[in-house]
PDB file of C-alpha atoms in Angstrom:
ATOM      1  CA  MET A   1     -25.559  20.112   3.458  1.00 72.00           C
ATOM      2  CA  GLU A   2     -26.254  22.387   6.414  1.00 82.00           C
ATOM      3  CA  PRO A   3     -25.493  21.133   9.957  1.00 82.00           C
ATOM      4  CA  SER A   4     -29.173  21.433  10.927  1.00 86.00           C
ATOM      5  CA  GLU A   5     -30.081  19.199   7.960  1.00 88.00           C
ATOM      6  CA  LEU A   6     -27.475  16.676   9.058  1.00 86.00           C
ATOM      7  CA  LEU A   7     -28.874  16.686  12.606  1.00 88.00           C
ATOM      8  CA  ALA A   8     -32.381  16.107  11.231  1.00 90.00           C
ATOM      9  CA  LYS A   9     -31.032  13.212   9.167  1.00 89.00           C
ATOM     10  CA  ALA A  10     -29.365  11.734  12.281  1.00 88.00           C
ATOM     11  CA  ARG A  11     -32.615  12.057  14.264  1.00 91.00           C
ATOM     12  CA  ALA A  12     -34.490  10.293  11.457  1.00 93.00           C
ATOM     13  CA  ARG A  13     -32.018   7.400  11.662  1.00 91.00           C
ATOM     14  CA  ALA A  14     -32.079   7.176  15.469  1.00 91.00           C
ATOM     15  CA  ALA A  15     -33.979   4.278  17.032  1.00 91.00           C
ATOM     16  CA  ASN A  16     -35.632   6.766  19.428  1.00 92.00           C
ATOM     17  CA  PRO A  17     -35.380  10.318  17.988  1.00 88.00           C
ATOM     18  CA  SER A  18     -36.404  11.918  21.300  1.00 89.00           C
ATOM     19  CA  ASP A  19     -33.414  10.317  23.109  1.00 89.00           C
ATOM     20  CA  PRO A  20     -30.357  12.575  22.672  1.00 87.00           C
ATOM     21  CA  LEU A  21     -27.959   9.640  23.115  1.00 90.00           C
ATOM     22  CA  GLU A  22     -29.687   7.708  20.331  1.00 91.00           C
ATOM     23  CA  THR A  23     -29.419  10.789  18.120  1.00 88.00           C
ATOM     24  CA  LEU A  24     -25.751  11.120  19.072  1.00 90.00           C
ATOM     25  CA  ALA A  25     -25.094   7.487  18.119  1.00 89.00           C
ATOM     26  CA  ALA A  26     -26.889   7.974  14.789  1.00 89.00           C
ATOM     27  CA  ALA A  27     -24.968  11.211  14.188  1.00 89.00           C
ATOM     28  CA  SER A  28     -21.695   9.414  14.861  1.00 88.00           C
ATOM     29  CA  LEU A  29     -22.512   6.709  12.302  1.00 88.00           C
ATOM     30  CA  LEU A  30     -23.643   9.339   9.799  1.00 88.00           C
ATOM     31  CA  SER A  31     -20.412  11.318  10.237  1.00 87.00           C
ATOM     32  CA  GLN A  32     -18.364   8.158   9.600  1.00 85.00           C
ATOM     33  CA  GLU A  33     -20.336   7.502   6.405  1.00 87.00           C
ATOM     34  CA  LEU A  34     -19.888  11.096   5.277  1.00 87.00           C
ATOM     35  CA  SER A  35     -16.173  10.912   6.034  1.00 84.00           C
ATOM     36  CA  ARG A  36     -15.779   7.763   3.896  1.00 81.00           C
ATOM     37  CA  ASP A  37     -17.791   9.344   1.082  1.00 82.00           C
ATOM     38  CA  ALA A  38     -15.763  12.552   1.328  1.00 83.00           C
ATOM     39  CA  ASP A  39     -12.500  10.577   1.223  1.00 82.00           C
ATOM     40  CA  ALA A  40     -13.686   8.616  -1.816  1.00 83.00           C
ATOM     41  CA  LEU A  41     -14.722  11.841  -3.544  1.00 85.00           C
ATOM     42  CA  LEU A  42     -11.343  13.430  -2.812  1.00 86.00           C
ATOM     43  CA  ASP A  43      -9.511  10.324  -4.069  1.00 86.00           C
ATOM     44  CA  LEU A  44     -11.448  10.455  -7.350  1.00 86.00           C
ATOM     45  CA  ALA A  45     -10.847  14.188  -7.778  1.00 89.00           C
ATOM     46  CA  VAL A  46      -7.099  13.801  -7.186  1.00 88.00           C
ATOM     47  CA  HIS A  47      -6.987  10.840  -9.589  1.00 86.00           C
ATOM     48  CA  ASP A  48      -8.726  12.929 -12.261  1.00 86.00           C
ATOM     49  CA  ALA A  49      -6.357  15.843 -11.642  1.00 87.00           C
ATOM     50  CA  ARG A  50      -3.322  13.567 -11.994  1.00 86.00           C
ATOM     51  CA  ALA A  51      -4.768  11.985 -15.159  1.00 85.00           C
ATOM     52  CA  ALA A  52      -5.119  15.511 -16.573  1.00 87.00           C
ATOM     53  CA  GLY A  53      -1.417  16.143 -15.875  1.00 88.00           C
ATOM     54  CA  THR A  54      -1.708  18.224 -12.712  1.00 89.00           C
ATOM     55  CA  SER A  55       1.470  18.188 -10.612  1.00 91.00           C
ATOM     56  CA  TRP A  56       1.627  16.971  -7.019  1.00 90.00           C
ATOM     57  CA  THR A  57       2.783  20.483  -6.093  1.00 92.00           C
ATOM     58  CA  ALA A  58      -0.378  22.066  -7.504  1.00 92.00           C
ATOM     59  CA  ILE A  59      -2.580  19.416  -5.859  1.00 91.00           C
ATOM     60  CA  GLY A  60      -0.844  19.909  -2.495  1.00 91.00           C
ATOM     61  CA  ASP A  61      -1.211  23.698  -2.783  1.00 93.00           C
ATOM     62  CA  ARG A  62      -4.931  23.398  -3.518  1.00 92.00           C
ATOM     63  CA  LEU A  63      -5.463  21.026  -0.574  1.00 90.00           C
ATOM     64  CA  GLY A  64      -3.320  23.127   1.764  1.00 92.00           C
ATOM     65  CA  VAL A  65      -0.638  20.467   2.273  1.00 92.00           C
ATOM     66  CA  SER A  66       2.856  19.860   0.922  1.00 93.00           C
ATOM     67  CA  LYS A  67       3.331  17.987  -2.349  1.00 89.00           C
ATOM     68  CA  GLN A  68       4.934  15.149  -0.364  1.00 90.00           C
ATOM     69  CA  ALA A  69       1.897  14.876   1.914  1.00 90.00           C
ATOM     70  CA  ALA A  70      -0.478  14.866  -1.061  1.00 89.00           C
ATOM     71  CA  ARG A  71       1.576  12.258  -2.877  1.00 88.00           C
ATOM     72  CA  LYS A  72       1.888  10.068   0.208  1.00 87.00           C
ATOM     73  CA  ARG A  73      -1.850  10.135   0.821  1.00 86.00           C
ATOM     74  CA  PHE A  74      -3.127   9.754  -2.725  1.00 85.00           C
ATOM     75  CA  ALA A  75      -0.463   7.968  -4.786  1.00 84.00           C
ATOM     76  CA  LYS A  76      -1.275   4.319  -5.173  1.00 71.00           C
ATOM     77  CA  PRO A  77       1.521   1.746  -5.344  1.00 60.00           C
ATOM     78  CA  PHE A  78       1.965   0.041  -8.705  1.00 52.00           C
ATOM     79  CA  THR A  79       0.021  -3.207  -8.797  1.00 54.00           C
ATOM     80  CA  HIS A  80      -1.187  -4.690 -12.017  1.00 53.00           C
ATOM     81  CA  PRO A  81      -4.524  -6.479 -11.536  1.00 53.00           C
ATOM     82  CA  PHE A  82      -3.172  -9.676 -13.095  1.00 55.00           C
ATOM     83  CA  ALA A  83       0.334  -9.437 -11.653  1.00 56.00           C
ATOM     84  CA  THR A  84       1.832 -12.676 -10.461  1.00 63.00           C
ATOM     85  CA  ARG A  85       5.069 -13.106  -8.582  1.00 63.00           C
ATOM     86  CA  ARG A  86       6.805 -13.863 -11.899  1.00 63.00           C
ATOM     87  CA  THR A  87       5.442 -10.797 -13.722  1.00 62.00           C
ATOM     88  CA  ARG A  88       6.327  -8.553 -10.779  1.00 63.00           C
ATOM     89  CA  ARG A  89       9.848 -10.006 -10.758  1.00 67.00           C
ATOM     90  CA  GLU A  90      10.142  -9.491 -14.529  1.00 72.00           C
ATOM     91  CA  ALA A  91       9.029  -5.835 -14.162  1.00 78.00           C
ATOM     92  CA  ALA A  92      11.641  -5.172 -11.455  1.00 85.00           C
ATOM     93  CA  CYS A  93      15.034  -3.554 -11.999  1.00 88.00           C
ATOM     94  CA  SER A  94      17.417  -6.104 -13.516  1.00 88.00           C
ATOM     95  CA  PHE A  95      20.177  -4.934 -11.171  1.00 88.00           C
ATOM     96  CA  CYS A  96      18.717  -4.276  -7.721  1.00 89.00           C
ATOM     97  CA  ARG A  97      15.334  -6.085  -8.167  1.00 86.00           C
ATOM     98  CA  LYS A  98      13.280  -3.112  -6.888  1.00 86.00           C
ATOM     99  CA  PRO A  99       9.749  -3.183  -8.329  1.00 82.00           C
ATOM    100  CA  PRO A 100       8.549  -0.240 -10.425  1.00 78.00           C
ATOM    101  CA  GLY A 101       6.276   2.285  -8.796  1.00 75.00           C
ATOM    102  CA  PRO A 102       5.191   5.893  -8.847  1.00 74.00           C
ATOM    103  CA  ARG A 103       8.421   6.976  -7.115  1.00 76.00           C
ATOM    104  CA  LEU A 104      10.813   4.631  -8.944  1.00 78.00           C
ATOM    105  CA  HIS A 105      11.138   5.151 -12.663  1.00 81.00           C
ATOM    106  CA  MET A 106      12.503   2.495 -15.003  1.00 83.00           C
ATOM    107  CA  VAL A 107      14.429   2.626 -18.251  1.00 84.00           C
ATOM    108  CA  HIS A 108      13.428  -0.378 -20.362  1.00 81.00           C
ATOM    109  CA  GLY A 109      15.761  -2.114 -22.788  1.00 80.00           C
ATOM    110  CA  GLU A 110      15.566  -5.224 -24.954  1.00 79.00           C
ATOM    111  CA  ALA A 111      16.935  -7.590 -22.337  1.00 79.00           C
ATOM    112  CA  GLY A 112      15.973  -5.897 -19.096  1.00 84.00           C
ATOM    113  CA  ARG A 113      15.306  -2.716 -17.225  1.00 89.00           C
ATOM    114  CA  ILE A 114      17.181  -0.432 -14.870  1.00 90.00           C
ATOM    115  CA  CYS A 115      15.785   1.878 -12.214  1.00 89.00           C
ATOM    116  CA  ALA A 116      16.742   5.526 -11.787  1.00 88.00           C
ATOM    117  CA  ASP A 117      18.724   4.697  -8.620  1.00 89.00           C
ATOM    118  CA  CYS A 118      20.879   2.162 -10.460  1.00 91.00           C
ATOM    119  CA  VAL A 119      21.360   4.577 -13.387  1.00 91.00           C
ATOM    120  CA  ALA A 120      22.701   7.178 -10.930  1.00 91.00           C
ATOM    121  CA  LEU A 121      24.977   4.602  -9.274  1.00 91.00           C
ATOM    122  CA  ALA A 122      26.242   3.404 -12.674  1.00 90.00           C
ATOM    123  CA  GLY A 123      27.026   7.010 -13.617  1.00 91.00           C
ATOM    124  CA  GLU A 124      29.079   7.436 -10.461  1.00 92.00           C
ATOM    125  CA  ILE A 125      30.947   4.167 -11.106  1.00 93.00           C
ATOM    126  CA  VAL A 126      31.758   5.153 -14.696  1.00 93.00           C
ATOM    127  CA  ALA A 127      32.919   8.614 -13.564  1.00 92.00           C
ATOM    128  CA  ASP A 128      35.169   7.024 -10.916  1.00 91.00           C
ATOM    129  CA  LEU A 129      36.606   4.571 -13.469  1.00 91.00           C
ATOM    130  CA  LYS A 130      37.230   7.399 -15.923  1.00 91.00           C
ATOM    131  CA  ALA A 131      39.007   9.457 -13.251  1.00 89.00           C
ATOM    132  CA  LYS A 132      41.080   6.443 -12.202  1.00 88.00           C
ATOM    133  CA  SER A 133      42.007   5.758 -15.829  1.00 86.00           C
ATOM    134  CA  ARG A 134      43.226   9.361 -16.255  1.00 85.00           C
ATOM    135  CA  ASN A 135      45.325   9.076 -13.097  1.00 84.00           C
ATOM    136  CA  ASP A 136      46.875   5.795 -14.319  1.00 82.00           C
ATOM    137  CA  GLN A 137      47.758   7.349 -17.684  1.00 81.00           C
ATOM    138  CA  ARG A 138      49.562  10.245 -15.970  1.00 77.00           C
ATOM    139  CA  HIS A 139      51.794   7.913 -13.952  1.00 69.00           C
TER     140      HIS A 139
END
């Protein structure tokens, strides 16, 4: 929509279209509405792009921001619509109790689940134990 069309729309909404301050007030409200609509449109477009498998890097490039900025603005935290405290606790990492989310991936097993952070920590612990075992065998 052209700026002149937007100004005409603001004047049409103004209580007294001949009063520039009334037009300004109406224009301010109209710009807030347009901003909300534009944000909602952008949210939907990013959601569709992610559903189609588009990376955060590609989305950030297209929007002219970093992938981190795009992800921070548009990624929604994991919340199941019927989640209760118990179901959220049951979905959390069995070791550190962090809840799953877009930035925290889980490996699910029969009796529990473990987050990527705990997997990395477990790997370090096993490597340290293995190194210690080798040192003990040498002495």
